[in-house]
C-alpha cells in the first residue's frame, strides 16, 4: 500500500521535457526512473525484458506485413531504443493517440488501430493497476508493441492505402463469365501501384525516433484532392445524423420560379441543412434563391443546371447523407493509392466515372481540362496505365468484329443503305472488296469472315485525329463527329474508347514545346484554318503534303482511372455516379476493415 502511495506522489511531481507539447495538455507523465524507488520485483523496469516481450509479441503475431518485418528487424537488436519509454509513457503516446482517435477524418474507424486497448493499458500503467501475475515490464512491452505497430499501420496505410484494389473490382463475376476473352477486362485493377515496403517502415521508425510529433504530421496526406474530400467529410459530419424527409416525386411536372408546390418547403429544408441554401425560404413558392441553391446542388452532383426542377433532380435530392459519406470514404482510400509509374512533368489522367480528362503540365503549372465520353456499362472503358506515343490524322476505322455482329449487321438488315450512308466498305479475308448486298449476313451469327472499314475524314467515327498508346484492349483517345453526347451528364456512350471534347487542344498539349508551323499542319489536316503566316502559305504550295501522323519525341504517361469524386481545375469538388458499380466492393472491404 505504501508503495502505491509513494508512486502516486511521484506521478504528481514528474514532468517530462523530452517531448514538447504541441496539442492541448495531456495527462501528467510518469517517469520511468521513479519506478526504481520501488523494491517489489513486479514494479522494477528492465528495458531488456521489455524488448524481449516485444519480440515474443511479434513472433506470435500472424501478420506478415512490411511493418511487422521492420519491427522484427528493429527490436531484434539488444540496444534498440524503446520509442515510447525513453522518458516516460506520456506526451508522445498521447499525441499518437490523438491522431489515431481522429482517424475518422480519413473515413476510418479509430478501433482499426486498437485505440481503446492502448488507452486502457496506458491508464493502467499510470495508475499502476497490474493484473494478477503481471509485471510492469509485461504492461510496458504491450504498450511499446501496440503503439509502434499502430503507428506503422497508420503511417503505411495513409501513404499507400489500407485496401488492395487488385481483387476488388471484379464485382460483376457473372457478367464477366458471359463475355469473351477479347471483351472482358482481364485485370480488375491493372494500374501498377506502390506498396508499403520494409524500407519505408524502417524510415518511418527513424522519423519517430528523430521527432515523433513531426512524424505524425508528416504522415498526413497533403494533396489538394485529399484535403478537399476531408473538408467535405467534416462538413457532412457537422450536419449530424440528420435523416431528410423524402421529397415526393412529381411525375412530368417541371417547377419554375414563381410557381407554388407542396414539396418546395422540403427542398428548401434539405438544402438548408446541407449548406447549398444560405437563407431560409418561407412558403411553398419556388424563388430564384432556391433555384440557385438547387443548381449549386446539381453542379456538386455533376448535373446540368436548369431553370426548373423536376423528378430527375428530386431523385438526387432524396439521397441520404450516408450516400455522400460513403462516396468520400471510398475515394479517400483511392486517393491514398499511389501510382507506381513515374508521372513526370507532363501526364494525363482520365477519370472514367467523372467523364473528365485532365492533362497536367507541371513545368507551366497548368491543367488542360475537358469532357470525355467513355464506354457504356456494357462496353466498359478499361482502367489502365500506358504512354501516348503517336497521333494519327484522319484515321480509317477498322470496325471490331463484335460491333459488326451486334450493331452493323442488324442495322444493315433494317436499312440496306447503312454501308453507303456511313461510308463503309467490306472486304473478304483476302483483302478483296466485296459488295455488302451480295452477302447473306443472316447466317453469320458467330464469326464473320469479312472486315469492315470506314473511310476517313468527314463523318468517320474516330473523328479527325486519334491518339494511340499500347494496350491489350484496342482502346484509344480520339476525336468524334458526335458532339451531342458532350452535353449529357451521363456520357457512357462509347464502345470502350475515350472520345475527347477538345481533341485539337489535346494534340497541342502533347507536343514537346509550342510549334506554330506544326500546329498549323495539324489544323490543316483537320480542315481547320491555319493561324500563322507560314502556315497560311502551306495550302498554297503544290509541294505540300498533308500531315498523316506524328510521333511524339517523348511519350506522355496516361492513366485511365475511376474515382467517383472529382476535383476540377477550379478547385471545386463534386460527386460522380458510380456508373460501373466499382464503389460497392471497395466500400464493403472498408466496412469490414473498420469493423474488425
Coordinates of C-alpha atoms in Angstrom, one line a residue:
X1 CA 0.0 0.0 0.0
X2 CA 2.8 2.4 0.9
X3 CA 4.5 1.7 -2.5
X4 CA 1.4 2.9 -4.3
X5 CA 1.1 6.0 -2.1
X6 CA 4.7 6.8 -2.9
X7 CA 4.2 6.2 -6.6
X8 CA 1.1 8.4 -6.7
X9 CA 3.1 11.2 -5.1
X10 CA 5.8 10.7 -7.7
X11 CA 3.3 10.9 -10.5
X12 CA 2.2 14.3 -9.3
X13 CA 5.8 15.6 -9.4
X14 CA 7.1 14.2 -12.7
X15 CA 7.3 16.4 -15.8
X16 CA 8.9 15.1 -18.9
X17 CA 10.9 17.6 -21.0
X18 CA 11.9 15.3 -23.9
X19 CA 8.6 15.6 -25.9
X20 CA 7.5 19.2 -26.2
X21 CA 3.8 19.8 -26.1
X22 CA 2.0 20.8 -29.4
X23 CA -1.5 19.8 -28.6
X24 CA -3.9 20.6 -25.7
X25 CA -2.3 19.5 -22.4
X26 CA -2.1 15.8 -21.9
X27 CA -2.2 13.9 -18.6
X28 CA 0.8 14.2 -16.3
X29 CA 3.7 11.9 -17.4
X30 CA 5.1 9.1 -15.3
X31 CA 8.9 9.0 -15.4
X32 CA 10.4 5.5 -15.6
X33 CA 13.1 6.4 -13.2
X34 CA 10.6 6.8 -10.4
X35 CA 9.9 3.1 -10.5
X36 CA 13.4 2.4 -9.4
X37 CA 12.4 3.7 -6.0
X38 CA 10.2 0.7 -5.6
X39 CA 11.5 -2.6 -4.3
X40 CA 8.9 -5.0 -5.4
X41 CA 10.1 -7.0 -8.4
X42 CA 6.8 -6.6 -10.3
X43 CA 7.5 -2.8 -10.4
X44 CA 11.1 -2.9 -11.4
X45 CA 11.6 -1.8 -15.0
X46 CA 14.0 -3.8 -17.2
X47 CA 14.4 -2.5 -20.8
X48 CA 15.9 -5.8 -21.9
X49 CA 12.8 -7.6 -20.6
X50 CA 10.6 -5.2 -22.4
X51 CA 12.4 -5.7 -25.7
X52 CA 12.2 -9.5 -25.2
X53 CA 8.5 -9.4 -24.5
X54 CA 8.0 -7.2 -27.6
X55 CA 9.9 -9.8 -29.7
X56 CA 7.6 -12.5 -28.3
X57 CA 4.5 -10.5 -29.3
X58 CA 6.0 -10.1 -32.8
X59 CA 6.8 -13.8 -33.1
X60 CA 3.2 -14.7 -32.0
X61 CA 1.6 -12.4 -34.5
X62 CA 0.4 -14.0 -37.7
X63 CA 0.7 -10.8 -39.7
X64 CA 3.4 -10.7 -42.4
X65 CA 3.1 -7.1 -43.4
X66 CA 6.1 -4.9 -44.2
X67 CA 5.9 -3.1 -40.9
X68 CA 5.9 -6.4 -39.0
X69 CA 9.2 -7.2 -40.7
X70 CA 10.6 -3.7 -39.9
X71 CA 9.6 -4.1 -36.3
X72 CA 11.3 -7.5 -36.1
X73 CA 14.5 -6.1 -37.5
X74 CA 14.4 -3.1 -35.2
X75 CA 13.6 -4.8 -31.9
X76 CA 16.0 -7.7 -32.7
X77 CA 18.9 -5.5 -31.6
X78 CA 19.5 -5.7 -27.8
X79 CA 20.4 -2.0 -27.9
X80 CA 17.2 -0.9 -29.7
X81 CA 15.8 2.2 -28.0
X82 CA 12.3 2.0 -26.8
X83 CA 10.2 4.6 -28.7
X84 CA 7.6 5.3 -26.0
X85 CA 9.5 4.5 -22.8
X86 CA 12.5 6.8 -23.2
X87 CA 11.5 9.3 -20.6
X88 CA 8.1 8.1 -19.7
X89 CA 4.9 6.9 -21.3
X90 CA 3.4 10.4 -21.8
X91 CA 3.0 13.1 -24.3
X92 CA 4.4 11.2 -27.3
X93 CA 2.0 8.3 -26.7
X94 CA -0.9 10.7 -26.1
X95 CA 0.0 12.6 -29.3
X96 CA -0.2 9.5 -31.3
X97 CA -3.5 8.5 -29.7
X98 CA -4.8 12.0 -30.6
X99 CA -4.1 11.3 -34.3
X100 CA -5.5 7.8 -34.1
X101 CA -8.6 8.8 -32.3
X102 CA -9.2 11.4 -35.1
X103 CA -8.7 8.9 -37.9
X104 CA -12.4 9.4 -38.7
X105 CA -11.2 12.4 -40.6
X106 CA -9.8 9.9 -43.1
X107 CA -13.0 7.9 -43.3
X108 CA -11.6 5.3 -40.9
X109 CA -12.7 3.8 -37.6
X110 CA -10.3 4.5 -34.7
X111 CA -10.9 1.0 -33.5
X112 CA -8.9 -0.2 -36.5
X113 CA -5.8 0.9 -34.6
X114 CA -6.7 -0.7 -31.2
X115 CA -7.0 2.8 -29.7
X116 CA -9.3 1.6 -26.9
X117 CA -6.9 -1.2 -25.8
X118 CA -3.9 1.1 -25.9
X119 CA -5.7 3.8 -23.9
X120 CA -6.7 1.2 -21.3
X121 CA -3.2 -0.1 -20.9
X122 CA -1.9 3.5 -20.7
X123 CA -4.3 4.3 -17.9
X124 CA -3.4 1.1 -16.1
X125 CA 0.3 2.0 -16.3
X126 CA -0.3 5.4 -14.9
X127 CA -2.4 4.1 -12.0
X128 CA -0.2 1.1 -11.5
X129 CA -3.0 -1.4 -11.8
X130 CA -1.3 -4.6 -12.7
X131 CA -3.2 -7.9 -13.3
X132 CA -2.5 -10.9 -11.1
X133 CA 0.9 -12.3 -12.1
X134 CA 1.6 -9.4 -14.5
X135 CA 4.8 -7.3 -14.2
X136 CA 5.3 -3.7 -15.2
X137 CA 7.5 -5.0 -18.0
X138 CA 4.7 -7.0 -19.4
X139 CA 2.5 -4.0 -19.5
X140 CA 5.1 -1.7 -20.9
X141 CA 6.0 -4.2 -23.6
X142 CA 2.4 -4.4 -24.6
X143 CA 2.2 -0.6 -24.8
X144 CA 5.5 -0.5 -26.8
X145 CA 4.3 -3.1 -29.2
X146 CA 0.8 -1.7 -29.5
X147 CA 1.8 1.9 -30.0
X148 CA 4.6 1.1 -32.5
X149 CA 2.5 -1.3 -34.6
X150 CA -0.5 1.1 -34.6
X151 CA 1.8 3.9 -35.7
X152 CA 3.3 1.9 -38.6
X153 CA -0.1 0.6 -39.7
X154 CA -1.5 4.2 -39.6
X155 CA 1.5 5.6 -41.4
X156 CA 1.8 3.0 -44.1
X157 CA -2.0 3.0 -44.6
X158 CA -2.1 6.8 -45.1
X159 CA 0.8 6.6 -47.5
X160 CA -0.2 3.6 -49.7
X161 CA -3.8 2.7 -48.7
X162 CA -5.4 0.2 -46.4
X163 CA -7.1 -1.9 -49.0
X164 CA -5.5 -3.6 -52.1
X165 CA -7.7 -3.0 -55.1
X166 CA -6.5 -5.9 -57.2
X167 CA -9.1 -8.3 -56.1
X168 CA -11.9 -5.9 -55.6
X169 CA -13.2 -4.6 -58.9
X170 CA -14.2 -7.9 -60.3
X171 CA -17.5 -7.4 -58.7
X172 CA -19.6 -8.5 -61.7
X173 CA -18.3 -12.0 -62.0
X174 CA -21.3 -13.4 -63.7
X175 CA -21.3 -10.7 -66.3
X176 CA -17.6 -11.3 -66.9
X177 CA -18.1 -15.0 -67.4
X178 CA -20.6 -14.3 -70.2
X179 CA -18.1 -12.2 -72.1
X180 CA -15.4 -13.5 -74.5
X181 CA -11.7 -13.1 -73.6
X182 CA -11.4 -10.2 -76.0
X183 CA -14.3 -8.3 -74.5
X184 CA -13.7 -8.6 -70.8
X185 CA -11.2 -6.6 -68.8
X186 CA -8.7 -9.3 -67.7
X187 CA -7.3 -7.5 -64.7
X188 CA -9.7 -5.8 -62.2
X189 CA -7.2 -3.0 -61.4
X190 CA -4.3 -3.1 -63.8
X191 CA -2.7 0.2 -62.9
X192 CA 0.5 -0.6 -61.1
X193 CA 0.5 0.7 -57.5
X194 CA 3.2 1.2 -55.0
X195 CA 3.1 -0.8 -51.8
X196 CA 4.4 -0.3 -48.3
X197 CA 7.9 -1.7 -48.1
X198 CA 10.1 -2.7 -45.2
X199 CA 12.4 0.2 -46.1
X200 CA 9.6 2.7 -45.8
X201 CA 8.5 1.3 -42.5
X202 CA 12.1 1.4 -41.2
X203 CA 12.4 5.1 -42.3
X204 CA 9.1 5.8 -40.5
X205 CA 10.6 4.3 -37.3
X206 CA 13.7 6.5 -37.9
X207 CA 11.4 9.6 -38.2
X208 CA 9.7 8.5 -35.0
X209 CA 13.0 8.5 -33.2
X210 CA 14.1 11.9 -34.5
X211 CA 10.9 13.8 -33.8
X212 CA 7.7 11.9 -33.1
X213 CA 5.4 14.9 -33.4
X214 CA 6.8 15.8 -36.8
X215 CA 6.5 12.1 -37.8
X216 CA 2.8 12.2 -37.0
X217 CA 2.2 15.4 -39.0
X218 CA 4.3 14.2 -42.0
X219 CA 2.1 11.0 -42.2
X220 CA -0.9 13.1 -43.2
X221 CA -1.8 13.2 -46.9
X222 CA -1.4 16.7 -48.4
X223 CA -2.8 16.5 -52.0
X224 CA -5.4 19.2 -52.8
X225 CA -7.8 16.4 -53.8
X226 CA -7.5 14.6 -50.5
X227 CA -7.7 17.7 -48.4
X228 CA -10.8 18.8 -50.3
X229 CA -12.5 15.5 -49.5
X230 CA -11.5 15.7 -45.9
X231 CA -13.1 19.2 -45.7
X232 CA -16.3 17.9 -47.3
X233 CA -16.4 14.9 -44.9
X234 CA -16.0 17.3 -41.9
X235 CA -18.8 19.4 -43.3
X236 CA -21.2 16.5 -43.6
X237 CA -20.2 15.2 -40.1
X238 CA -21.1 18.6 -38.8
X239 CA -24.7 18.1 -40.1
X240 CA -25.0 15.2 -37.8
X241 CA -27.1 12.1 -38.3
X242 CA -30.0 14.0 -40.0
X243 CA -32.5 12.0 -41.9
X244 CA -34.2 14.0 -44.6
X245 CA -37.9 13.7 -45.1
X246 CA -38.3 12.1 -48.5
X247 CA -39.5 14.5 -51.2
X248 CA -42.4 13.1 -53.2
X249 CA -41.8 12.7 -56.9
X250 CA -43.8 14.9 -59.2
X251 CA -44.0 12.9 -62.4
X252 CA -43.6 15.0 -65.5
X253 CA -44.2 18.3 -63.7
X254 CA -41.5 20.9 -64.0
X255 CA -41.5 23.6 -61.3
X256 CA -40.3 27.1 -62.4
X257 CA -39.6 30.3 -60.4
X258 CA -42.9 31.8 -59.1
X259 CA -44.8 28.5 -59.1
X260 CA -46.2 27.0 -55.9
X261 CA -46.0 23.4 -54.8
X262 CA -46.2 21.5 -51.5
X263 CA -42.7 20.0 -52.0
X264 CA -40.9 23.4 -52.0
X265 CA -40.5 23.5 -48.2
X266 CA -39.0 20.0 -48.2
X267 CA -36.5 21.0 -50.9
X268 CA -35.6 24.2 -49.0
X269 CA -35.1 22.3 -45.8
X270 CA -32.9 19.7 -47.4
X271 CA -30.6 22.4 -48.9
X272 CA -30.6 24.5 -45.8
X273 CA -29.2 21.5 -43.8
X274 CA -26.5 20.6 -46.3
X275 CA -25.4 24.2 -46.9
X276 CA -26.4 25.0 -50.5
X277 CA -29.2 27.3 -49.4
X278 CA -27.8 30.1 -47.1
X279 CA -31.1 31.7 -46.0
X280 CA -34.4 30.2 -45.1
X281 CA -37.1 30.3 -47.7
X282 CA -40.6 30.6 -46.4
X283 CA -43.8 29.4 -48.1
X284 CA -44.3 27.0 -50.9
X285 CA -43.3 29.2 -53.8
X286 CA -40.1 28.4 -55.8
X287 CA -37.9 31.5 -55.5
X288 CA -34.9 32.4 -57.6
X289 CA -32.7 32.0 -54.5
X290 CA -33.9 28.4 -54.0
X291 CA -33.5 27.6 -57.7
X292 CA -29.9 28.9 -57.5
X293 CA -29.3 26.6 -54.5
X294 CA -30.7 23.7 -56.4
X295 CA -28.4 24.5 -59.3
X296 CA -25.4 24.5 -56.9
X297 CA -26.6 21.1 -55.7
X298 CA -26.7 19.9 -59.3
X299 CA -23.2 21.1 -60.0
X300 CA -21.9 19.3 -56.9
X301 CA -23.5 16.2 -58.3
X302 CA -22.3 16.8 -61.9
X303 CA -25.7 17.5 -63.2
X304 CA -26.6 20.2 -65.7
X305 CA -28.1 23.4 -64.4
X306 CA -31.6 24.3 -65.4
X307 CA -34.4 26.9 -64.9
X308 CA -36.8 24.3 -63.5
X309 CA -37.0 21.4 -61.0
X310 CA -38.3 18.0 -61.9
X311 CA -38.4 14.4 -60.8
X312 CA -34.9 13.7 -62.1
X313 CA -33.4 16.2 -59.7
X314 CA -35.7 15.2 -56.8
X315 CA -34.3 11.7 -57.0
X316 CA -30.8 13.1 -56.3
X317 CA -32.1 15.3 -53.5
X318 CA -33.6 12.2 -51.8
X319 CA -30.2 10.6 -51.5
X320 CA -29.3 10.2 -47.8
X321 CA -26.2 11.8 -46.2
X322 CA -24.8 8.2 -45.9
X323 CA -24.6 8.1 -49.7
X324 CA -22.3 11.0 -49.8
X325 CA -20.2 9.9 -46.8
X326 CA -19.7 6.5 -48.4
X327 CA -18.5 8.2 -51.6
X328 CA -16.0 10.2 -49.6
X329 CA -14.7 7.2 -47.7
X330 CA -14.2 5.1 -50.8
X331 CA -12.4 7.9 -52.7
X332 CA -10.3 8.9 -49.7
X333 CA -9.0 5.3 -49.9
X334 CA -8.5 5.5 -53.7
X335 CA -6.6 8.8 -53.2
X336 CA -4.2 7.0 -50.8
X337 CA -3.2 4.6 -53.5
X338 CA 0.0 5.8 -55.3
X339 CA 0.7 5.1 -59.0
X340 CA 3.9 3.1 -59.3
X341 CA 4.9 4.6 -62.8
X342 CA 6.6 8.0 -62.6
X343 CA 4.3 10.6 -64.0
X344 CA 7.0 13.1 -65.0
X345 CA 6.2 16.7 -65.6
X346 CA 3.5 16.1 -68.2
X347 CA 0.9 13.4 -67.8
X348 CA -2.8 12.7 -68.4
X349 CA -5.4 11.4 -66.1
X350 CA -8.9 10.5 -67.4
X351 CA -11.5 9.9 -64.7
X352 CA -14.0 7.5 -66.3
X353 CA -16.6 8.0 -63.6
X354 CA -16.5 11.8 -63.9
X355 CA -16.3 11.7 -67.7
X356 CA -13.5 14.2 -67.5
X357 CA -9.8 14.4 -68.6
X358 CA -7.1 16.5 -67.1
X359 CA -3.7 16.9 -68.8
X360 CA -1.1 18.3 -66.4
X361 CA 1.9 20.3 -67.2
X362 CA 3.9 20.9 -64.1
X363 CA 6.5 23.0 -65.8
X364 CA 3.9 25.6 -66.7
X365 CA 1.7 24.8 -63.7
X366 CA -1.3 24.4 -65.9
X367 CA -4.1 21.9 -66.4
X368 CA -5.9 21.3 -69.7
X369 CA -9.4 20.1 -68.7
X370 CA -12.1 18.7 -70.9
X371 CA -15.2 16.5 -71.1
X372 CA -14.9 13.0 -72.4
X373 CA -17.2 10.2 -73.4
X374 CA -16.4 6.7 -72.2
X375 CA -17.6 3.2 -72.6
X376 CA -21.1 2.2 -71.8
X377 CA -21.9 -0.2 -68.9
X378 CA -22.0 -3.0 -71.5
X379 CA -18.7 -1.9 -73.1
X380 CA -16.7 -0.6 -70.1
X381 CA -13.6 1.5 -70.7
X382 CA -10.8 -0.5 -69.1
X383 CA -8.7 1.0 -66.4
X384 CA -5.0 1.1 -67.4
X385 CA -1.7 2.8 -67.5
X386 CA 0.2 3.4 -70.7
X387 CA 2.1 6.1 -72.6
X388 CA 0.8 8.1 -75.6
X389 CA 3.4 7.9 -78.3
X390 CA 1.7 8.6 -81.5
X391 CA -1.1 10.7 -83.1
X392 CA -2.7 9.8 -86.4
X393 CA -4.6 12.4 -88.5
X394 CA -7.7 11.4 -90.4
X395 CA -7.6 7.7 -89.4
X396 CA -9.6 4.9 -91.0
X397 CA -11.8 2.9 -88.7
X398 CA -11.4 -0.8 -88.8
X399 CA -14.6 -1.9 -87.2
X400 CA -14.2 -4.6 -84.5
X401 CA -15.8 -7.9 -85.1
X402 CA -18.2 -7.7 -82.1
X403 CA -19.5 -4.3 -83.4
X404 CA -20.0 -5.9 -86.9
X405 CA -22.0 -8.7 -85.4
X406 CA -24.0 -6.8 -82.7
X407 CA -24.6 -3.5 -84.4
X408 CA -23.7 -3.2 -88.1
X409 CA -25.4 -6.4 -89.4
X410 CA -28.7 -5.7 -87.5
X411 CA -28.6 -2.1 -88.7
X412 CA -28.0 -3.1 -92.3
X413 CA -30.8 -5.6 -92.2
X414 CA -33.2 -2.8 -91.2
X415 CA -31.7 -0.3 -93.7
X416 CA -29.8 -1.6 -96.7
X417 CA -28.3 1.9 -97.3
X418 CA -26.4 1.6 -94.0
X419 CA -22.9 0.9 -95.5
X420 CA -23.3 3.7 -98.1
X421 CA -24.5 6.3 -95.7
X422 CA -21.7 5.6 -93.2
X423 CA -19.1 5.4 -96.0
X424 CA -18.1 1.8 -95.0
X425 CA -16.5 -0.8 -97.3
X426 CA -16.5 -4.6 -96.8
X427 CA -13.5 -6.8 -97.5
X428 CA -13.1 -10.6 -97.6
X429 CA -10.4 -12.5 -95.7
X430 CA -8.0 -12.0 -98.7
X431 CA -8.5 -8.2 -98.6
X432 CA -10.7 -8.1 -101.7
X433 CA -13.5 -5.6 -101.6
X434 CA -17.0 -7.2 -101.8
X435 CA -20.5 -5.8 -102.3
X436 CA -22.3 -6.0 -98.9
X437 CA -25.6 -6.7 -100.9
X438 CA -24.1 -9.9 -102.1
X439 CA -23.5 -11.2 -98.6
X440 CA -26.1 -13.3 -96.7
X441 CA -25.5 -11.6 -93.4
X442 CA -28.2 -13.5 -91.6
X443 CA -26.2 -16.7 -91.5
X444 CA -23.3 -15.1 -89.6
X445 CA -24.4 -15.2 -86.0
X446 CA -20.9 -16.0 -84.6
X447 CA -17.8 -15.4 -86.6
X448 CA -18.0 -13.0 -89.6
X449 CA -15.4 -13.8 -92.4
X450 CA -15.4 -10.2 -93.5
X451 CA -13.8 -6.9 -92.3
X452 CA -15.5 -3.6 -92.4
X453 CA -13.5 -0.4 -92.9
X454 CA -14.9 3.1 -92.6
X455 CA -13.5 5.9 -94.8
X456 CA -11.5 8.6 -93.1
X457 CA -12.2 12.3 -92.7
X458 CA -15.7 13.7 -92.6
X459 CA -18.1 11.5 -90.6
X460 CA -15.6 8.9 -89.5
X461 CA -16.4 7.6 -86.1
X462 CA -12.8 8.3 -84.9
X463 CA -13.1 11.9 -85.9
X464 CA -10.1 13.7 -87.4
X465 CA -7.4 12.6 -85.0
X466 CA -6.6 9.6 -82.8
X467 CA -4.0 9.3 -80.0
X468 CA -2.5 5.8 -79.8
X469 CA -0.9 4.0 -76.8
X470 CA 0.0 0.4 -76.2
X471 CA -2.8 -1.6 -74.5
X472 CA -4.4 -5.0 -74.9
X473 CA -7.9 -3.7 -75.3
X474 CA -7.5 -1.7 -78.5
X475 CA -8.9 1.4 -76.9
X476 CA -7.6 4.9 -77.6
X477 CA -8.3 8.5 -77.1
X478 CA -9.8 10.1 -80.2
X479 CA -11.9 12.9 -81.7
X480 CA -15.5 12.4 -82.6
X481 CA -18.1 13.9 -85.0
X482 CA -20.8 13.1 -82.5
X483 CA -20.7 16.3 -80.4
X484 CA -24.2 15.9 -78.9
X485 CA -23.0 13.5 -76.2
X486 CA -20.7 16.1 -74.5
X487 CA -23.8 17.9 -73.4
X488 CA -25.1 14.9 -71.4
X489 CA -24.4 14.3 -67.7
X490 CA -24.0 10.6 -68.3
X491 CA -21.5 10.3 -71.1
X492 CA -21.1 6.5 -71.0
X493 CA -21.9 6.0 -74.7
X494 CA -18.9 4.6 -76.5
X495 CA -17.7 1.0 -77.2
X496 CA -14.8 1.5 -74.8
X497 CA -12.6 4.2 -76.4
X498 CA -12.4 7.7 -74.9
X499 CA -13.8 10.5 -77.0
X500 CA -12.3 13.9 -76.5
X501 CA -14.2 17.2 -76.4
X502 CA -11.2 19.2 -77.4
X503 CA -9.0 16.9 -79.4
X504 CA -7.1 19.7 -81.2
X505 CA -6.1 21.3 -77.9
X506 CA -5.0 17.9 -76.6
X507 CA -2.8 17.4 -79.6
X508 CA -1.1 20.7 -78.9
X509 CA -0.6 19.7 -75.2
X510 CA 1.2 16.6 -76.2
X511 CA 3.8 18.5 -78.3
X512 CA 7.2 18.8 -76.6
X513 CA 7.0 22.6 -77.0
X514 CA 4.8 25.2 -78.8
X515 CA 5.4 24.9 -82.6
X516 CA 3.3 27.2 -84.7
X517 CA 4.1 25.6 -88.0
X518 CA 3.5 22.0 -86.7
X519 CA 0.3 23.1 -85.0
X520 CA -0.9 24.6 -88.3
X521 CA -0.1 21.4 -90.2
X522 CA -2.4 19.6 -87.7
X523 CA -5.1 22.2 -88.2
X524 CA -4.9 21.9 -92.0
X525 CA -5.2 18.1 -91.8
X526 CA -8.3 18.5 -89.6
X527 CA -9.8 21.1 -92.1
X528 CA -9.2 23.9 -89.7
X529 CA -7.8 27.2 -91.0
X530 CA -4.1 27.8 -90.1
X531 CA -3.2 30.8 -87.9
X532 CA 0.4 31.6 -88.5
X533 CA 1.7 33.4 -91.7
X534 CA 3.9 30.4 -92.5
X535 CA 1.0 28.0 -92.0
X536 CA -1.2 30.0 -94.4
X537 CA 1.4 29.6 -97.1
X538 CA 1.3 25.8 -96.9
X539 CA -2.1 25.4 -98.6
X540 CA -0.9 27.4 -101.5
X541 CA 2.1 25.2 -102.1
X542 CA 1.7 22.5 -104.7
X543 CA 4.5 20.6 -103.0
X544 CA 2.7 20.4 -99.6
X545 CA 1.8 17.0 -98.3
X546 CA -0.9 16.7 -95.7
X547 CA 0.3 15.5 -92.3
X548 CA -0.9 12.0 -91.7
X549 CA 0.8 11.1 -88.4
X550 CA 3.2 12.4 -85.9
X551 CA 5.3 10.5 -83.3
X552 CA 5.9 12.3 -80.1
X553 CA 9.5 13.0 -79.2
X554 CA 8.7 11.9 -75.6
X555 CA 5.8 9.6 -74.7
X556 CA 3.3 11.0 -72.3
X557 CA 2.1 8.9 -69.3
X558 CA -1.6 8.2 -69.4
X559 CA -3.8 6.9 -66.6
X560 CA -7.4 5.7 -67.3
X561 CA -8.7 5.6 -63.7
X562 CA -12.0 5.6 -61.9
X563 CA -12.9 7.9 -59.0
X564 CA -16.4 8.8 -58.0
X565 CA -15.3 12.2 -56.6
X566 CA -13.8 14.8 -58.9
X567 CA -11.7 17.9 -58.2
X568 CA -12.0 20.3 -61.1
X569 CA -9.2 22.6 -62.2
X570 CA -11.0 25.5 -60.5
X571 CA -10.8 23.7 -57.1
X572 CA -14.5 22.7 -56.9
X573 CA -15.2 19.2 -55.6
X574 CA -18.1 17.2 -57.0
X575 CA -19.8 13.7 -56.7
X576 CA -20.0 11.3 -59.6
X577 CA -22.4 8.5 -60.2
X578 CA -20.9 5.0 -59.8
X579 CA -21.7 4.0 -63.4
X580 CA -19.7 0.8 -63.4
X581 CA -20.6 -0.1 -59.8
X582 CA -16.9 -0.3 -58.7
X583 CA -17.6 1.5 -55.4
X584 CA -19.6 -1.3 -53.8
X585 CA -16.8 -3.9 -53.3
X586 CA -14.4 -1.3 -52.1
X587 CA -16.9 0.1 -49.6
X588 CA -17.7 -3.4 -48.4
X589 CA -14.0 -4.1 -47.9
X590 CA -13.6 -0.8 -46.0
X591 CA -16.6 -1.6 -43.8
X592 CA -15.2 -5.0 -43.0
X593 CA -11.8 -3.5 -42.1
X594 CA -13.4 -0.8 -40.0
X595 CA -15.4 -3.3 -38.0
X596 CA -12.7 -5.8 -37.2

